[in-house]
Structure formats: structure tokens, C-alpha cells
Short mmCIF file of C-alpha atoms in Angstrom, two decimals:
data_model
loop_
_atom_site.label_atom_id
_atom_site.label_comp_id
_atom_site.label_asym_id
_atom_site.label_seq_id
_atom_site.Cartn_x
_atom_site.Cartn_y
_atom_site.Cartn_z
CA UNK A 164 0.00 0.00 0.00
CA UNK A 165 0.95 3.66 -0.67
CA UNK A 166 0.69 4.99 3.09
CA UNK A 167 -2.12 7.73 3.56
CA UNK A 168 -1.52 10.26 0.30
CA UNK A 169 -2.15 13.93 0.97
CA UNK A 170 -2.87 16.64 -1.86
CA UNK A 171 -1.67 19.24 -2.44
CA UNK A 172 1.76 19.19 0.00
CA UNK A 173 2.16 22.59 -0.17
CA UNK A 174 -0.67 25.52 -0.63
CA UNK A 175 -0.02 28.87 -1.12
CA UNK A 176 -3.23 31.59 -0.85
CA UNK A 177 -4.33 34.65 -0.24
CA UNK A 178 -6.59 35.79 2.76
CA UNK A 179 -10.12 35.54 1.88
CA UNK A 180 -9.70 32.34 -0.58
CA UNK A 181 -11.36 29.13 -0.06
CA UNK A 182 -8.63 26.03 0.17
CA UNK A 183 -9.45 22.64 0.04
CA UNK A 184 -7.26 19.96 1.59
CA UNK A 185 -7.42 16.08 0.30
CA UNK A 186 -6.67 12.92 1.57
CA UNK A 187 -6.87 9.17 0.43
CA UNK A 188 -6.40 6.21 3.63
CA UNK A 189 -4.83 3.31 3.87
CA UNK A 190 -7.52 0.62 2.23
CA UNK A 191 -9.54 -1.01 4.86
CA UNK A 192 -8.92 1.77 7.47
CA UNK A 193 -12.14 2.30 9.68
CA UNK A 194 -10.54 5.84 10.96
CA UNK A 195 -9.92 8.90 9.35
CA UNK A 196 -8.10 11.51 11.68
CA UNK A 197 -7.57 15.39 10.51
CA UNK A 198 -4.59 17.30 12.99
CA UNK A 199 -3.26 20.81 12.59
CA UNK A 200 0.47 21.35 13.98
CA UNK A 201 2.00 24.99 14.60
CA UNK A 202 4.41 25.61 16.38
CA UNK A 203 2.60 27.47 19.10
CA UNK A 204 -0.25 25.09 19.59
CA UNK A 205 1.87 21.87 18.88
CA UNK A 206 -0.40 18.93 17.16
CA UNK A 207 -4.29 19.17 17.50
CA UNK A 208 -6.82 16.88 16.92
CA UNK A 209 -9.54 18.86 14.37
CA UNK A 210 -11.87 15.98 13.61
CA UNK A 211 -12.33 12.56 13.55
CA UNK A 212 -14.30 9.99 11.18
CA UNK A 213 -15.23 6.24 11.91
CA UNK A 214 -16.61 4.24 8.98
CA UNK A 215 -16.85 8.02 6.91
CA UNK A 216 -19.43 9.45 9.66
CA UNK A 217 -18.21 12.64 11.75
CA UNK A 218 -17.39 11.51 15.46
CA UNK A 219 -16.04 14.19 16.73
CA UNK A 220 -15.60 17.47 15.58
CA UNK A 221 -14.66 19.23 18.70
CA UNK A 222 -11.49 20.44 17.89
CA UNK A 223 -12.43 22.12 14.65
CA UNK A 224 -11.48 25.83 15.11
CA UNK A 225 -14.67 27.76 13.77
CA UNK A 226 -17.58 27.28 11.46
CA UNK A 227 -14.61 28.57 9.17
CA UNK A 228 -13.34 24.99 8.77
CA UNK A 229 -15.18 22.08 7.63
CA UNK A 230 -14.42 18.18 6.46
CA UNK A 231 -16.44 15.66 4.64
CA UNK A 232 -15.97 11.82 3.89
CA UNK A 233 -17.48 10.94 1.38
CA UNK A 234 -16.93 7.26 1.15
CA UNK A 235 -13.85 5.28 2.28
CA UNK A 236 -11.03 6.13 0.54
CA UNK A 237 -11.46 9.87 0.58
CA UNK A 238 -11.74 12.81 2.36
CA UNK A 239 -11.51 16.58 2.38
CA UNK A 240 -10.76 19.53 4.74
CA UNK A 241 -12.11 22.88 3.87
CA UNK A 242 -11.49 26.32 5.02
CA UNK A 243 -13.59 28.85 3.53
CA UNK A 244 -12.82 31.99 4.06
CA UNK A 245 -8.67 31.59 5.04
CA UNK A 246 -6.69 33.75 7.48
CA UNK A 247 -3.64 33.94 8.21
CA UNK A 248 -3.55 32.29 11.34
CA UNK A 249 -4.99 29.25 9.72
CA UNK A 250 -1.22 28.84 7.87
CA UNK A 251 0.07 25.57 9.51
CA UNK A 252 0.85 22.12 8.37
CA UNK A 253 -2.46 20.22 8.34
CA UNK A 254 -1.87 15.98 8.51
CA UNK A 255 -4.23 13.80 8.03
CA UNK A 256 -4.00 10.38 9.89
CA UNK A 257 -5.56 6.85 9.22
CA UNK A 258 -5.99 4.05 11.82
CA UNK A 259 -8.17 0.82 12.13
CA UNK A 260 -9.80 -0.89 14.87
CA UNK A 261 -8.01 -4.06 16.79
CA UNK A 262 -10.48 -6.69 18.18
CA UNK A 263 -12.10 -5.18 21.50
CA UNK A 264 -12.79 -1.78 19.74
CA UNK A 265 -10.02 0.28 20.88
CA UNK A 266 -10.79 3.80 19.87
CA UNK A 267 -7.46 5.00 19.34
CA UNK A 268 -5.04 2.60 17.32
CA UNK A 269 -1.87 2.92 16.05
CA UNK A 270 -1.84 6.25 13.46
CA UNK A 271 -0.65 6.12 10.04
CA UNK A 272 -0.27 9.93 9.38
CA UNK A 273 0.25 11.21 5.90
CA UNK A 274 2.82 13.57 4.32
CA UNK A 275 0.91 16.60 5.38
CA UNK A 276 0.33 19.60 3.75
CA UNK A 277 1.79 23.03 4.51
CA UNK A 278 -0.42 25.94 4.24
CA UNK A 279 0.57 29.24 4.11
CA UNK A 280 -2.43 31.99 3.97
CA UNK A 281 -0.99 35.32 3.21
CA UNK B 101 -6.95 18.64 28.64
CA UNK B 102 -3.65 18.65 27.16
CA UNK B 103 -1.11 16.49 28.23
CA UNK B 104 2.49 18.25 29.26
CA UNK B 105 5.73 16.52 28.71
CA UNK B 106 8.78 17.16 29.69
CA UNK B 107 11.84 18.08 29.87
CA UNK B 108 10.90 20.40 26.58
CA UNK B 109 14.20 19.90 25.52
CA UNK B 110 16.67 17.62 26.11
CA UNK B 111 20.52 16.68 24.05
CA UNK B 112 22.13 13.45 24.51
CA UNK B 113 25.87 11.81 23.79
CA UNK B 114 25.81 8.86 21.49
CA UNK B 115 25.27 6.18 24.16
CA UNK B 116 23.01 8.01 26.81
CA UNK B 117 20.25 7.56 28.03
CA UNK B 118 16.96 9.68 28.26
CA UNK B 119 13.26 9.64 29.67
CA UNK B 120 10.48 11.44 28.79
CA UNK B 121 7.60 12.08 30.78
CA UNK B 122 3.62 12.47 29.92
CA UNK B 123 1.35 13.89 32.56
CA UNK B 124 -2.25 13.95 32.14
CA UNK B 125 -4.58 15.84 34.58
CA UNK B 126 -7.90 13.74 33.42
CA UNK B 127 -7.97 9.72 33.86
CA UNK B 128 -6.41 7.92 30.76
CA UNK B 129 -7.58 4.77 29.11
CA UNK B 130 -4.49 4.68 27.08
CA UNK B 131 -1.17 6.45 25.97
CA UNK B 132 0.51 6.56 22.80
CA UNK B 133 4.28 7.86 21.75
CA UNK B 134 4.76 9.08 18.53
CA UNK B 135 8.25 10.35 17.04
CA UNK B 136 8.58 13.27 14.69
CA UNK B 137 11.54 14.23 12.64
CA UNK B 138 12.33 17.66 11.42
CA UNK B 139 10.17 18.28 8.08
CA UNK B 140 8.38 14.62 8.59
CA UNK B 141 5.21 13.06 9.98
CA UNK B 142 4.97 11.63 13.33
CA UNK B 143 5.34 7.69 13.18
CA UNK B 144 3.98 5.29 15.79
CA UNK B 145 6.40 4.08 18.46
CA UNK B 146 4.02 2.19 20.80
CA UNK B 147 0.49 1.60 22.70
CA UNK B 148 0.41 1.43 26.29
CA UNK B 149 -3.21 0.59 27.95
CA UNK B 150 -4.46 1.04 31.15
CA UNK B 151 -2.84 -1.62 33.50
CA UNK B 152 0.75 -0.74 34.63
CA UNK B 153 2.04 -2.44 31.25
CA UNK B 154 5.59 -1.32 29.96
CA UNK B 155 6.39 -1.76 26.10
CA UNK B 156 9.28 -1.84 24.12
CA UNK B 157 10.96 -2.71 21.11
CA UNK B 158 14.78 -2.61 20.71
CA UNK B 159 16.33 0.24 22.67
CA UNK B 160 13.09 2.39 23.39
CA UNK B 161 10.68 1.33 26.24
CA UNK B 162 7.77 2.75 28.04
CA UNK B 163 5.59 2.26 30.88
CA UNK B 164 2.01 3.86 32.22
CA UNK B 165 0.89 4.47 35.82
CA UNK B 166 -2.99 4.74 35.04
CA UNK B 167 -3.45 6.11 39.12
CA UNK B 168 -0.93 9.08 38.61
CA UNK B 169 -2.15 9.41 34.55
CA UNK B 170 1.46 9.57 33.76
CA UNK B 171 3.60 7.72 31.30
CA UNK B 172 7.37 7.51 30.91
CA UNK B 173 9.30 7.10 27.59
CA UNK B 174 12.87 5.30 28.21
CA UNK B 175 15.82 5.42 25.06
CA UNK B 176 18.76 4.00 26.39
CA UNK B 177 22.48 3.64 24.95
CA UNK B 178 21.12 6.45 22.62
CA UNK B 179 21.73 6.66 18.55
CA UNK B 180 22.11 9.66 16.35
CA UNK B 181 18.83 8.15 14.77
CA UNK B 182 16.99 8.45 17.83
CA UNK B 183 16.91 12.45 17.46
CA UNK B 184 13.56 14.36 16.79
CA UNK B 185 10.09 15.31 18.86
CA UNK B 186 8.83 13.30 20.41
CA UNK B 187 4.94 13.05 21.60
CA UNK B 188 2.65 11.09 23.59
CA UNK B 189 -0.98 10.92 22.94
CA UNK B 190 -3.54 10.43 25.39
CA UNK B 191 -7.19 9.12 24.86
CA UNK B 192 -9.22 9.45 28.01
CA UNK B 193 -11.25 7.33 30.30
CA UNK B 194 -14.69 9.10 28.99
CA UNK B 195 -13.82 7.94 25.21
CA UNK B 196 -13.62 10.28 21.76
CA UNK B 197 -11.44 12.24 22.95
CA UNK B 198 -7.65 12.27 21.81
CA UNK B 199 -4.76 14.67 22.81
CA UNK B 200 -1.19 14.87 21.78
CA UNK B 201 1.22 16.24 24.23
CA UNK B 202 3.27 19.32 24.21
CA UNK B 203 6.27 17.27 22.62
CA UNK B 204 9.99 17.03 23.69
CA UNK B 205 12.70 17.70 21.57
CA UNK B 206 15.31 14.96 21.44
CA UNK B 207 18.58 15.80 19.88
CA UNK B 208 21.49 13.02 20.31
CA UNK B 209 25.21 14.06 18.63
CA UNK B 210 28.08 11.96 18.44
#
């Protein structure tokens, strides 16, 4: 398998624009993990599909940001309008489920994508 | 709800040895470590779950202390490879809910 494949790995935009982030999982993955890392805030959990439905969305910033899942083997992160405080590198993390329904399993993260809103 | 590590920083000889701690202040169900190198994703190191278990493989070991909500990270007889961030990640007791820690740098030189 390729590993979890991120588009595009680096985004460049302007304040106000709309950016879309993609991902693709490792086949037969059940979980679908989106994290934001800055240096000031470290690595944060943004939101969290199981089996392409939303679990948790807690840690999305503001009605700014938004992800969907389509079906299994994608998913995208959208941020509509951009800021520049949203510039970070957004990874996007896959996982599955061990027998006894662990929640949290070992990550496979992607390449991430580094965002830069100017 | 986010765990702290520490030390922050830390720089080890070839050969040394290190530990890194993870302190949660909310009951854990498990604990994850994660290393990081410079310009790369973070990449599993190990699981620990509730239980008092220690892990290892090769050189790098852990352990978690589910009363105190703490976890330890152990490298010993350090490599150059071994240098990076590392993080834990903690999923609590009350379920959905996932935290990585503040990170601790790790630099080892020959």
C-alpha cells in the first residue's frame, strides 16, 4: 500500500480564498483523523471519522473549517474563508480498529500539507 | 486537557540515556508515543493501555501508571537516529477524545 496520500503538499493563498485539503487512507482503514500542527499550539486533533461518519468534531477551530468523507477512501478539509492564522501544516491520519474496539489505534499519518495563507 | 511533557528539551551523547515524561490531569484509558523528525510526519512508536504495562521494542521502552495518569518514555544507549520530537498521545477514560502532548525535543550528537 501507498501509506495515507495527501494533496496538495504545499498551498499557497491569499486571505479571503477558499482552500481545500485532500486525503486518500490506507484501504480497509475504519478511521480517518484530521490534525493541525503549529508551532505554538503543537499537534491538534480537528476531527475525527469512523466508517466516513463525523465523530467528533470538537477540535475544529470555527464554522470557518469544515471536512467531509465521502466514502472510504477519501476525504476533504475545507477552510472557507482563510486567514492567516490558519497557515500551519495540516496531517491527516488513518488508523483501524483491533479486536475489543479500541478507539485509538496505532496512526498512520500522511505527508501533510503546509499551508501558508498570506 | 492537554497532556504536558517534559523536559521540553533535552541533548544526549551517542550512548546516553533519556526519559520522557507524559502527565495527564484527566484519567487515561491509554497512551501513545509518537516520534517526529524535522520536516516529517509523526510515526507510531508504541500503545500502552491502562494496567501498569511497559512496552518496548529494541532500545526504546515505556511504561504507564494509570493512578498518577502519567507515562514515561525510556531510550537507552542512545543513537544519532533516535533524534527528533517526540509526543505522547492520550485518549481518556470518557472515550472520543484524543490529545497529543506538548512534545519534547530529542537531539542526540556523536
Amino acid at each position: 500500500d501507498a501509506g495515507v496520500i495527501q494533496s496538495p503538499r504545499h498551498e499557497v493563498t491569499e486571505m479571503g480564498q477558499e482552500v481545500t485539503l485532500r486525503c486518500k487512507p490506507i484501504s480497509g482503514h475504519d478511521y480517518l483523523f484530521w490534525y493541525r500542527q503549529t508551532m505554538m499550539r503543537g499537534l491538534e486533533l480537528l476531527i475525527y471519522f469512523n466508517n466516513n461518519v463525523p465523530i467528533d468534531d470538537s477540535g475544529m477551530p470555527e464554522d470557518r473549517f469544515s471536512a467531509k468523507m465521502p466514502n472510504a477512501s477519501f476525504s476533504t478539509l475545507k477552510i472557507q474563508p482563510s486567514e492567516p492564522r490558519d497557515s500551519a501544516v495540516y496531517f491527516c491520519a488513518s488508523s483501524f480498529v483491533l479486536a475489543g474496539g479500541l478507539a485509538y489505534n496505532e496512526q498512520f499519518f500522511g505527508p501533510g500539507t503546509r499551508l501558508t495563507v498570506l | 486537557q492537554q497532556p504536558v511533557q517534559s523536559p521540553q528539551a533535552v541533548i544526549l551523547r551517542e550512548g546516553e540515556d533519556a526519559v520522557i515524561n507524559c502527565s495527564s490531569s484527566k484519567a487515561l484509558y491509554s497512551v501513545h508515543w509518537y516520534r517526529q523528525k524535522h520536516g516529517e510526519a509523526p510515526v507510531f512508536l508504541m500503545i500502552l493501555l491502562k494496567g501498569g504495562e511497559q512496552k518496548g521494542h529494541d532500545k526504546i521502552s515505556a511504561s504507564f501508571n494509570e493512578k498518577k495518569q502519567q507515562s514515561s518514555l525510556y531510550l537507552t544507549a542512545s543513537q544519532l537516529s533516535y533524534s527528533g520530537t517526540y509526543f505522547c498521545g492520550t485518549e481518556l477514560n470518557t472515550g472520543n477524545q484524543f490529545y497529543f502532548g506538548t512534545g519534547t525535543s530529542l537531539t542526540v550528537i556523536p
